[in-house]
Short mmCIF file of C-alpha atoms in Angstrom, two decimals:
data_model
loop_
_atom_site.label_atom_id
_atom_site.label_comp_id
_atom_site.label_asym_id
_atom_site.label_seq_id
_atom_site.Cartn_x
_atom_site.Cartn_y
_atom_site.Cartn_z
CA LEU M 19 -96.53 -85.80 -163.61
CA THR M 20 -93.18 -87.55 -161.91
CA ASN M 21 -89.20 -88.71 -163.25
CA ILE M 22 -89.68 -86.19 -166.48
CA PRO M 23 -86.02 -85.65 -166.86
CA ILE M 24 -84.78 -82.32 -167.41
CA ARG M 25 -82.46 -81.94 -170.89
CA ILE M 26 -79.97 -78.80 -170.85
CA PHE M 27 -78.57 -78.02 -174.36
CA ASN M 28 -75.88 -76.02 -175.33
CA VAL M 29 -77.52 -73.48 -177.90
CA HIS M 30 -73.96 -72.89 -179.48
CA LYS M 31 -72.98 -76.39 -180.86
CA ASP M 32 -74.03 -77.32 -184.18
CA ASN M 33 -76.11 -80.40 -182.76
CA ALA M 34 -77.75 -78.39 -180.44
CA LEU M 35 -81.15 -80.10 -180.27
CA SER M 36 -80.22 -83.28 -181.08
CA GLU M 37 -77.57 -83.85 -178.20
CA PRO M 38 -78.12 -82.76 -174.58
CA GLN M 39 -75.07 -81.22 -172.88
CA THR M 40 -76.85 -82.67 -169.56
CA VAL M 41 -79.69 -84.27 -168.45
CA ILE M 42 -81.13 -84.56 -164.75
CA ASP M 43 -83.17 -87.28 -164.01
CA HIS M 44 -83.90 -89.78 -161.38
CA ASN M 45 -80.75 -91.72 -161.83
CA ILE M 46 -77.51 -91.03 -160.30
CA SER M 47 -74.13 -90.81 -162.38
CA ILE M 48 -70.79 -90.84 -161.00
CA TYR M 49 -67.76 -90.58 -162.56
CA PRO M 50 -63.81 -90.23 -161.76
CA LYS M 51 -63.55 -86.55 -162.33
CA VAL M 52 -66.39 -86.11 -159.73
CA ILE M 53 -65.64 -82.24 -159.15
CA LYS M 54 -68.13 -80.28 -161.33
CA SER M 55 -67.85 -76.88 -160.09
CA LEU M 56 -66.60 -74.20 -157.49
CA THR M 57 -68.33 -71.59 -155.82
CA PHE M 58 -67.53 -68.99 -153.41
CA GLU M 59 -69.34 -66.68 -150.69
CA ASN M 60 -68.12 -64.01 -148.56
CA LYS M 61 -71.41 -63.43 -146.41
CA THR M 62 -70.56 -65.44 -143.75
CA GLY M 63 -68.36 -65.33 -140.90
CA ILE M 64 -67.53 -67.45 -138.01
CA LEU M 65 -68.57 -67.39 -134.52
CA SER M 66 -65.74 -69.51 -132.68
CA VAL M 67 -66.98 -70.87 -129.12
CA LYS M 68 -63.84 -72.45 -127.53
CA GLY M 69 -62.78 -74.40 -124.10
CA PRO M 70 -61.41 -77.25 -122.74
CA GLY M 71 -63.57 -80.47 -122.75
CA MET M 72 -66.40 -78.74 -124.71
CA GLY M 73 -66.84 -81.93 -126.86
CA PHE M 74 -67.37 -83.91 -123.73
CA ILE M 75 -70.11 -81.54 -122.03
CA PRO M 76 -73.63 -82.50 -123.28
CA GLY M 77 -75.88 -79.64 -124.11
CA ILE M 78 -73.84 -77.05 -125.13
CA LEU M 79 -74.49 -77.03 -128.50
CA SER M 80 -77.79 -77.33 -128.30
CA GLU M 81 -77.92 -74.66 -125.54
CA ILE M 82 -76.27 -72.01 -128.03
CA ALA M 83 -78.50 -73.30 -130.98
CA ARG M 84 -81.47 -72.48 -128.78
CA VAL M 85 -80.53 -69.23 -127.90
CA LEU M 86 -79.69 -67.91 -131.50
CA TYR M 87 -83.18 -69.46 -132.92
CA GLU M 88 -85.07 -67.99 -130.09
CA ASN M 89 -83.54 -64.45 -131.31
CA SER M 90 -83.96 -65.50 -135.61
CA VAL M 91 -80.32 -65.85 -135.75
CA ASN M 92 -79.73 -68.82 -138.86
CA ILE M 93 -76.84 -71.22 -138.24
CA SER M 94 -75.44 -72.23 -141.69
CA SER M 95 -73.40 -74.75 -140.42
CA VAL M 96 -71.62 -76.28 -137.45
CA ILE M 97 -68.27 -77.14 -137.30
CA THR M 98 -66.95 -78.85 -134.04
CA SER M 99 -63.91 -80.20 -132.44
CA GLN M 100 -63.41 -81.61 -128.69
CA ILE M 101 -62.39 -78.11 -127.46
CA SER M 102 -64.15 -75.80 -129.76
CA ILE M 103 -67.78 -75.48 -131.63
CA ASN M 104 -67.50 -73.53 -134.81
CA LEU M 105 -70.83 -71.64 -136.33
CA LEU M 106 -70.90 -70.45 -139.62
CA ILE M 107 -73.60 -67.11 -139.52
CA ALA M 108 -74.23 -64.47 -142.04
CA ILE M 109 -72.01 -61.69 -141.30
CA ASP M 110 -75.58 -59.40 -140.65
CA ASP M 111 -75.82 -61.31 -137.85
CA ILE M 112 -72.99 -62.38 -136.19
CA ASP M 113 -72.29 -59.74 -133.59
CA LYS M 114 -75.87 -60.27 -132.36
CA ALA M 115 -75.10 -63.75 -132.25
CA LYS M 116 -72.15 -63.50 -130.10
CA ASN M 117 -73.70 -61.19 -127.77
CA LEU M 118 -76.18 -64.02 -127.11
CA VAL M 119 -73.77 -66.53 -127.16
CA GLU M 120 -72.07 -64.55 -124.80
CA SER M 121 -75.42 -63.80 -122.43
CA LEU M 122 -75.44 -67.98 -121.65
CA GLU M 123 -72.47 -67.55 -119.32
CA ILE M 124 -71.40 -70.93 -120.20
CA HIS M 125 -68.99 -72.31 -117.66
CA ALA M 126 -67.13 -74.50 -119.83
CA VAL M 127 -66.49 -71.55 -122.18
CA ASN M 128 -63.29 -69.21 -122.48
CA ASP M 129 -63.25 -67.83 -125.69
CA ILE M 130 -65.72 -66.51 -128.13
CA SER M 131 -64.78 -65.23 -130.98
CA VAL M 132 -65.44 -63.87 -134.36
CA ASN M 133 -64.12 -63.76 -138.08
CA THR M 134 -65.79 -62.08 -140.72
CA GLU M 135 -62.75 -61.83 -143.13
CA ILE M 136 -63.44 -65.31 -144.47
CA SER M 137 -64.76 -67.09 -147.97
CA LEU M 138 -66.83 -69.94 -147.74
CA ILE M 139 -65.69 -71.98 -150.68
CA ALA M 140 -67.84 -74.81 -152.00
CA VAL M 141 -66.38 -77.80 -154.20
CA VAL M 142 -69.07 -79.65 -155.89
CA GLY M 143 -69.79 -82.77 -157.56
CA ASN M 144 -71.63 -85.97 -157.31
CA GLY M 145 -69.61 -88.59 -155.38
CA MET M 146 -67.37 -86.70 -153.13
CA THR M 147 -67.09 -89.27 -150.83
CA GLN M 148 -67.46 -92.01 -152.93
CA ILE M 149 -64.52 -91.47 -155.06
CA PRO M 150 -61.24 -92.13 -153.24
CA GLY M 151 -58.40 -89.51 -153.39
CA VAL M 152 -61.19 -86.75 -153.95
CA ALA M 153 -60.18 -84.40 -150.58
CA ALA M 154 -56.70 -84.88 -151.05
CA LYS M 155 -56.38 -83.57 -154.77
CA VAL M 156 -58.83 -80.57 -153.37
CA PHE M 157 -56.65 -79.96 -150.24
CA SER M 158 -53.07 -80.46 -152.01
CA ALA M 159 -54.23 -77.94 -155.20
CA ILE M 160 -55.39 -75.38 -152.63
CA ALA M 161 -51.79 -75.95 -150.22
CA ASP M 162 -50.03 -75.53 -153.40
CA GLU M 163 -51.16 -72.04 -153.79
CA GLY M 164 -49.66 -71.27 -150.30
CA ILE M 165 -53.19 -70.88 -149.05
CA ASN M 166 -54.73 -72.05 -145.40
CA ILE M 167 -57.78 -73.92 -144.81
CA LEU M 168 -59.34 -72.40 -141.71
CA LEU M 169 -62.18 -75.08 -141.51
CA SER M 170 -63.79 -78.17 -143.60
CA SER M 171 -66.69 -80.21 -143.34
CA LEU M 172 -65.67 -83.15 -145.64
CA GLY M 173 -68.35 -86.00 -145.80
CA ALA M 174 -71.16 -84.35 -144.38
CA SER M 175 -72.65 -84.50 -147.96
CA ASP M 176 -71.91 -86.54 -151.03
CA VAL M 177 -72.05 -83.64 -153.54
CA VAL M 178 -70.61 -80.84 -152.01
CA THR M 179 -67.25 -80.18 -149.62
CA TYR M 180 -66.75 -76.63 -147.91
CA PHE M 181 -63.94 -75.14 -146.65
CA VAL M 182 -63.35 -71.93 -145.13
CA ILE M 183 -60.22 -69.63 -146.41
CA ASP M 184 -59.17 -65.77 -145.47
CA LYS M 185 -60.92 -63.65 -147.80
CA GLN M 186 -57.85 -62.29 -149.14
CA ASN M 187 -57.02 -65.73 -151.00
CA THR M 188 -60.31 -65.81 -152.47
CA LYS M 189 -59.55 -64.93 -156.11
CA ARG M 190 -56.06 -66.70 -156.35
#
């Protein structure tokens, strides 16, 4: 059995059984109002590994990923720049991860830090990278509330954009 659509009905509406609220099937639908939901979680921390020119030195990320893998530490996401590698890791594993990365003694690294006072926010909607201005609207709304975005991951998925803020700003 394949290509069977899933129909979701709102039982609180008068026409509940005649008109589905949502249909999930193999068709992809992108609408101008792309954003459908927003969610957050507070069980992730950032392990930041910094040093000048790290983005130009081959193998640093693979070395870090290898030691974490060998010690059963999962990396939820990686956000990088030329001078830093930021790993999103479960709070329960983040101190272990920091100790493991420190044990590697990578010469290009001059700072390893942890931030567990963060919230990982997910903005969800099909077509996030296909409709112009979606990121601008999201980031402007956050800025209008006086909230700083610490890290962001945009474009890795067409369905979700992630960003990290201070945990104290989560419910604003």
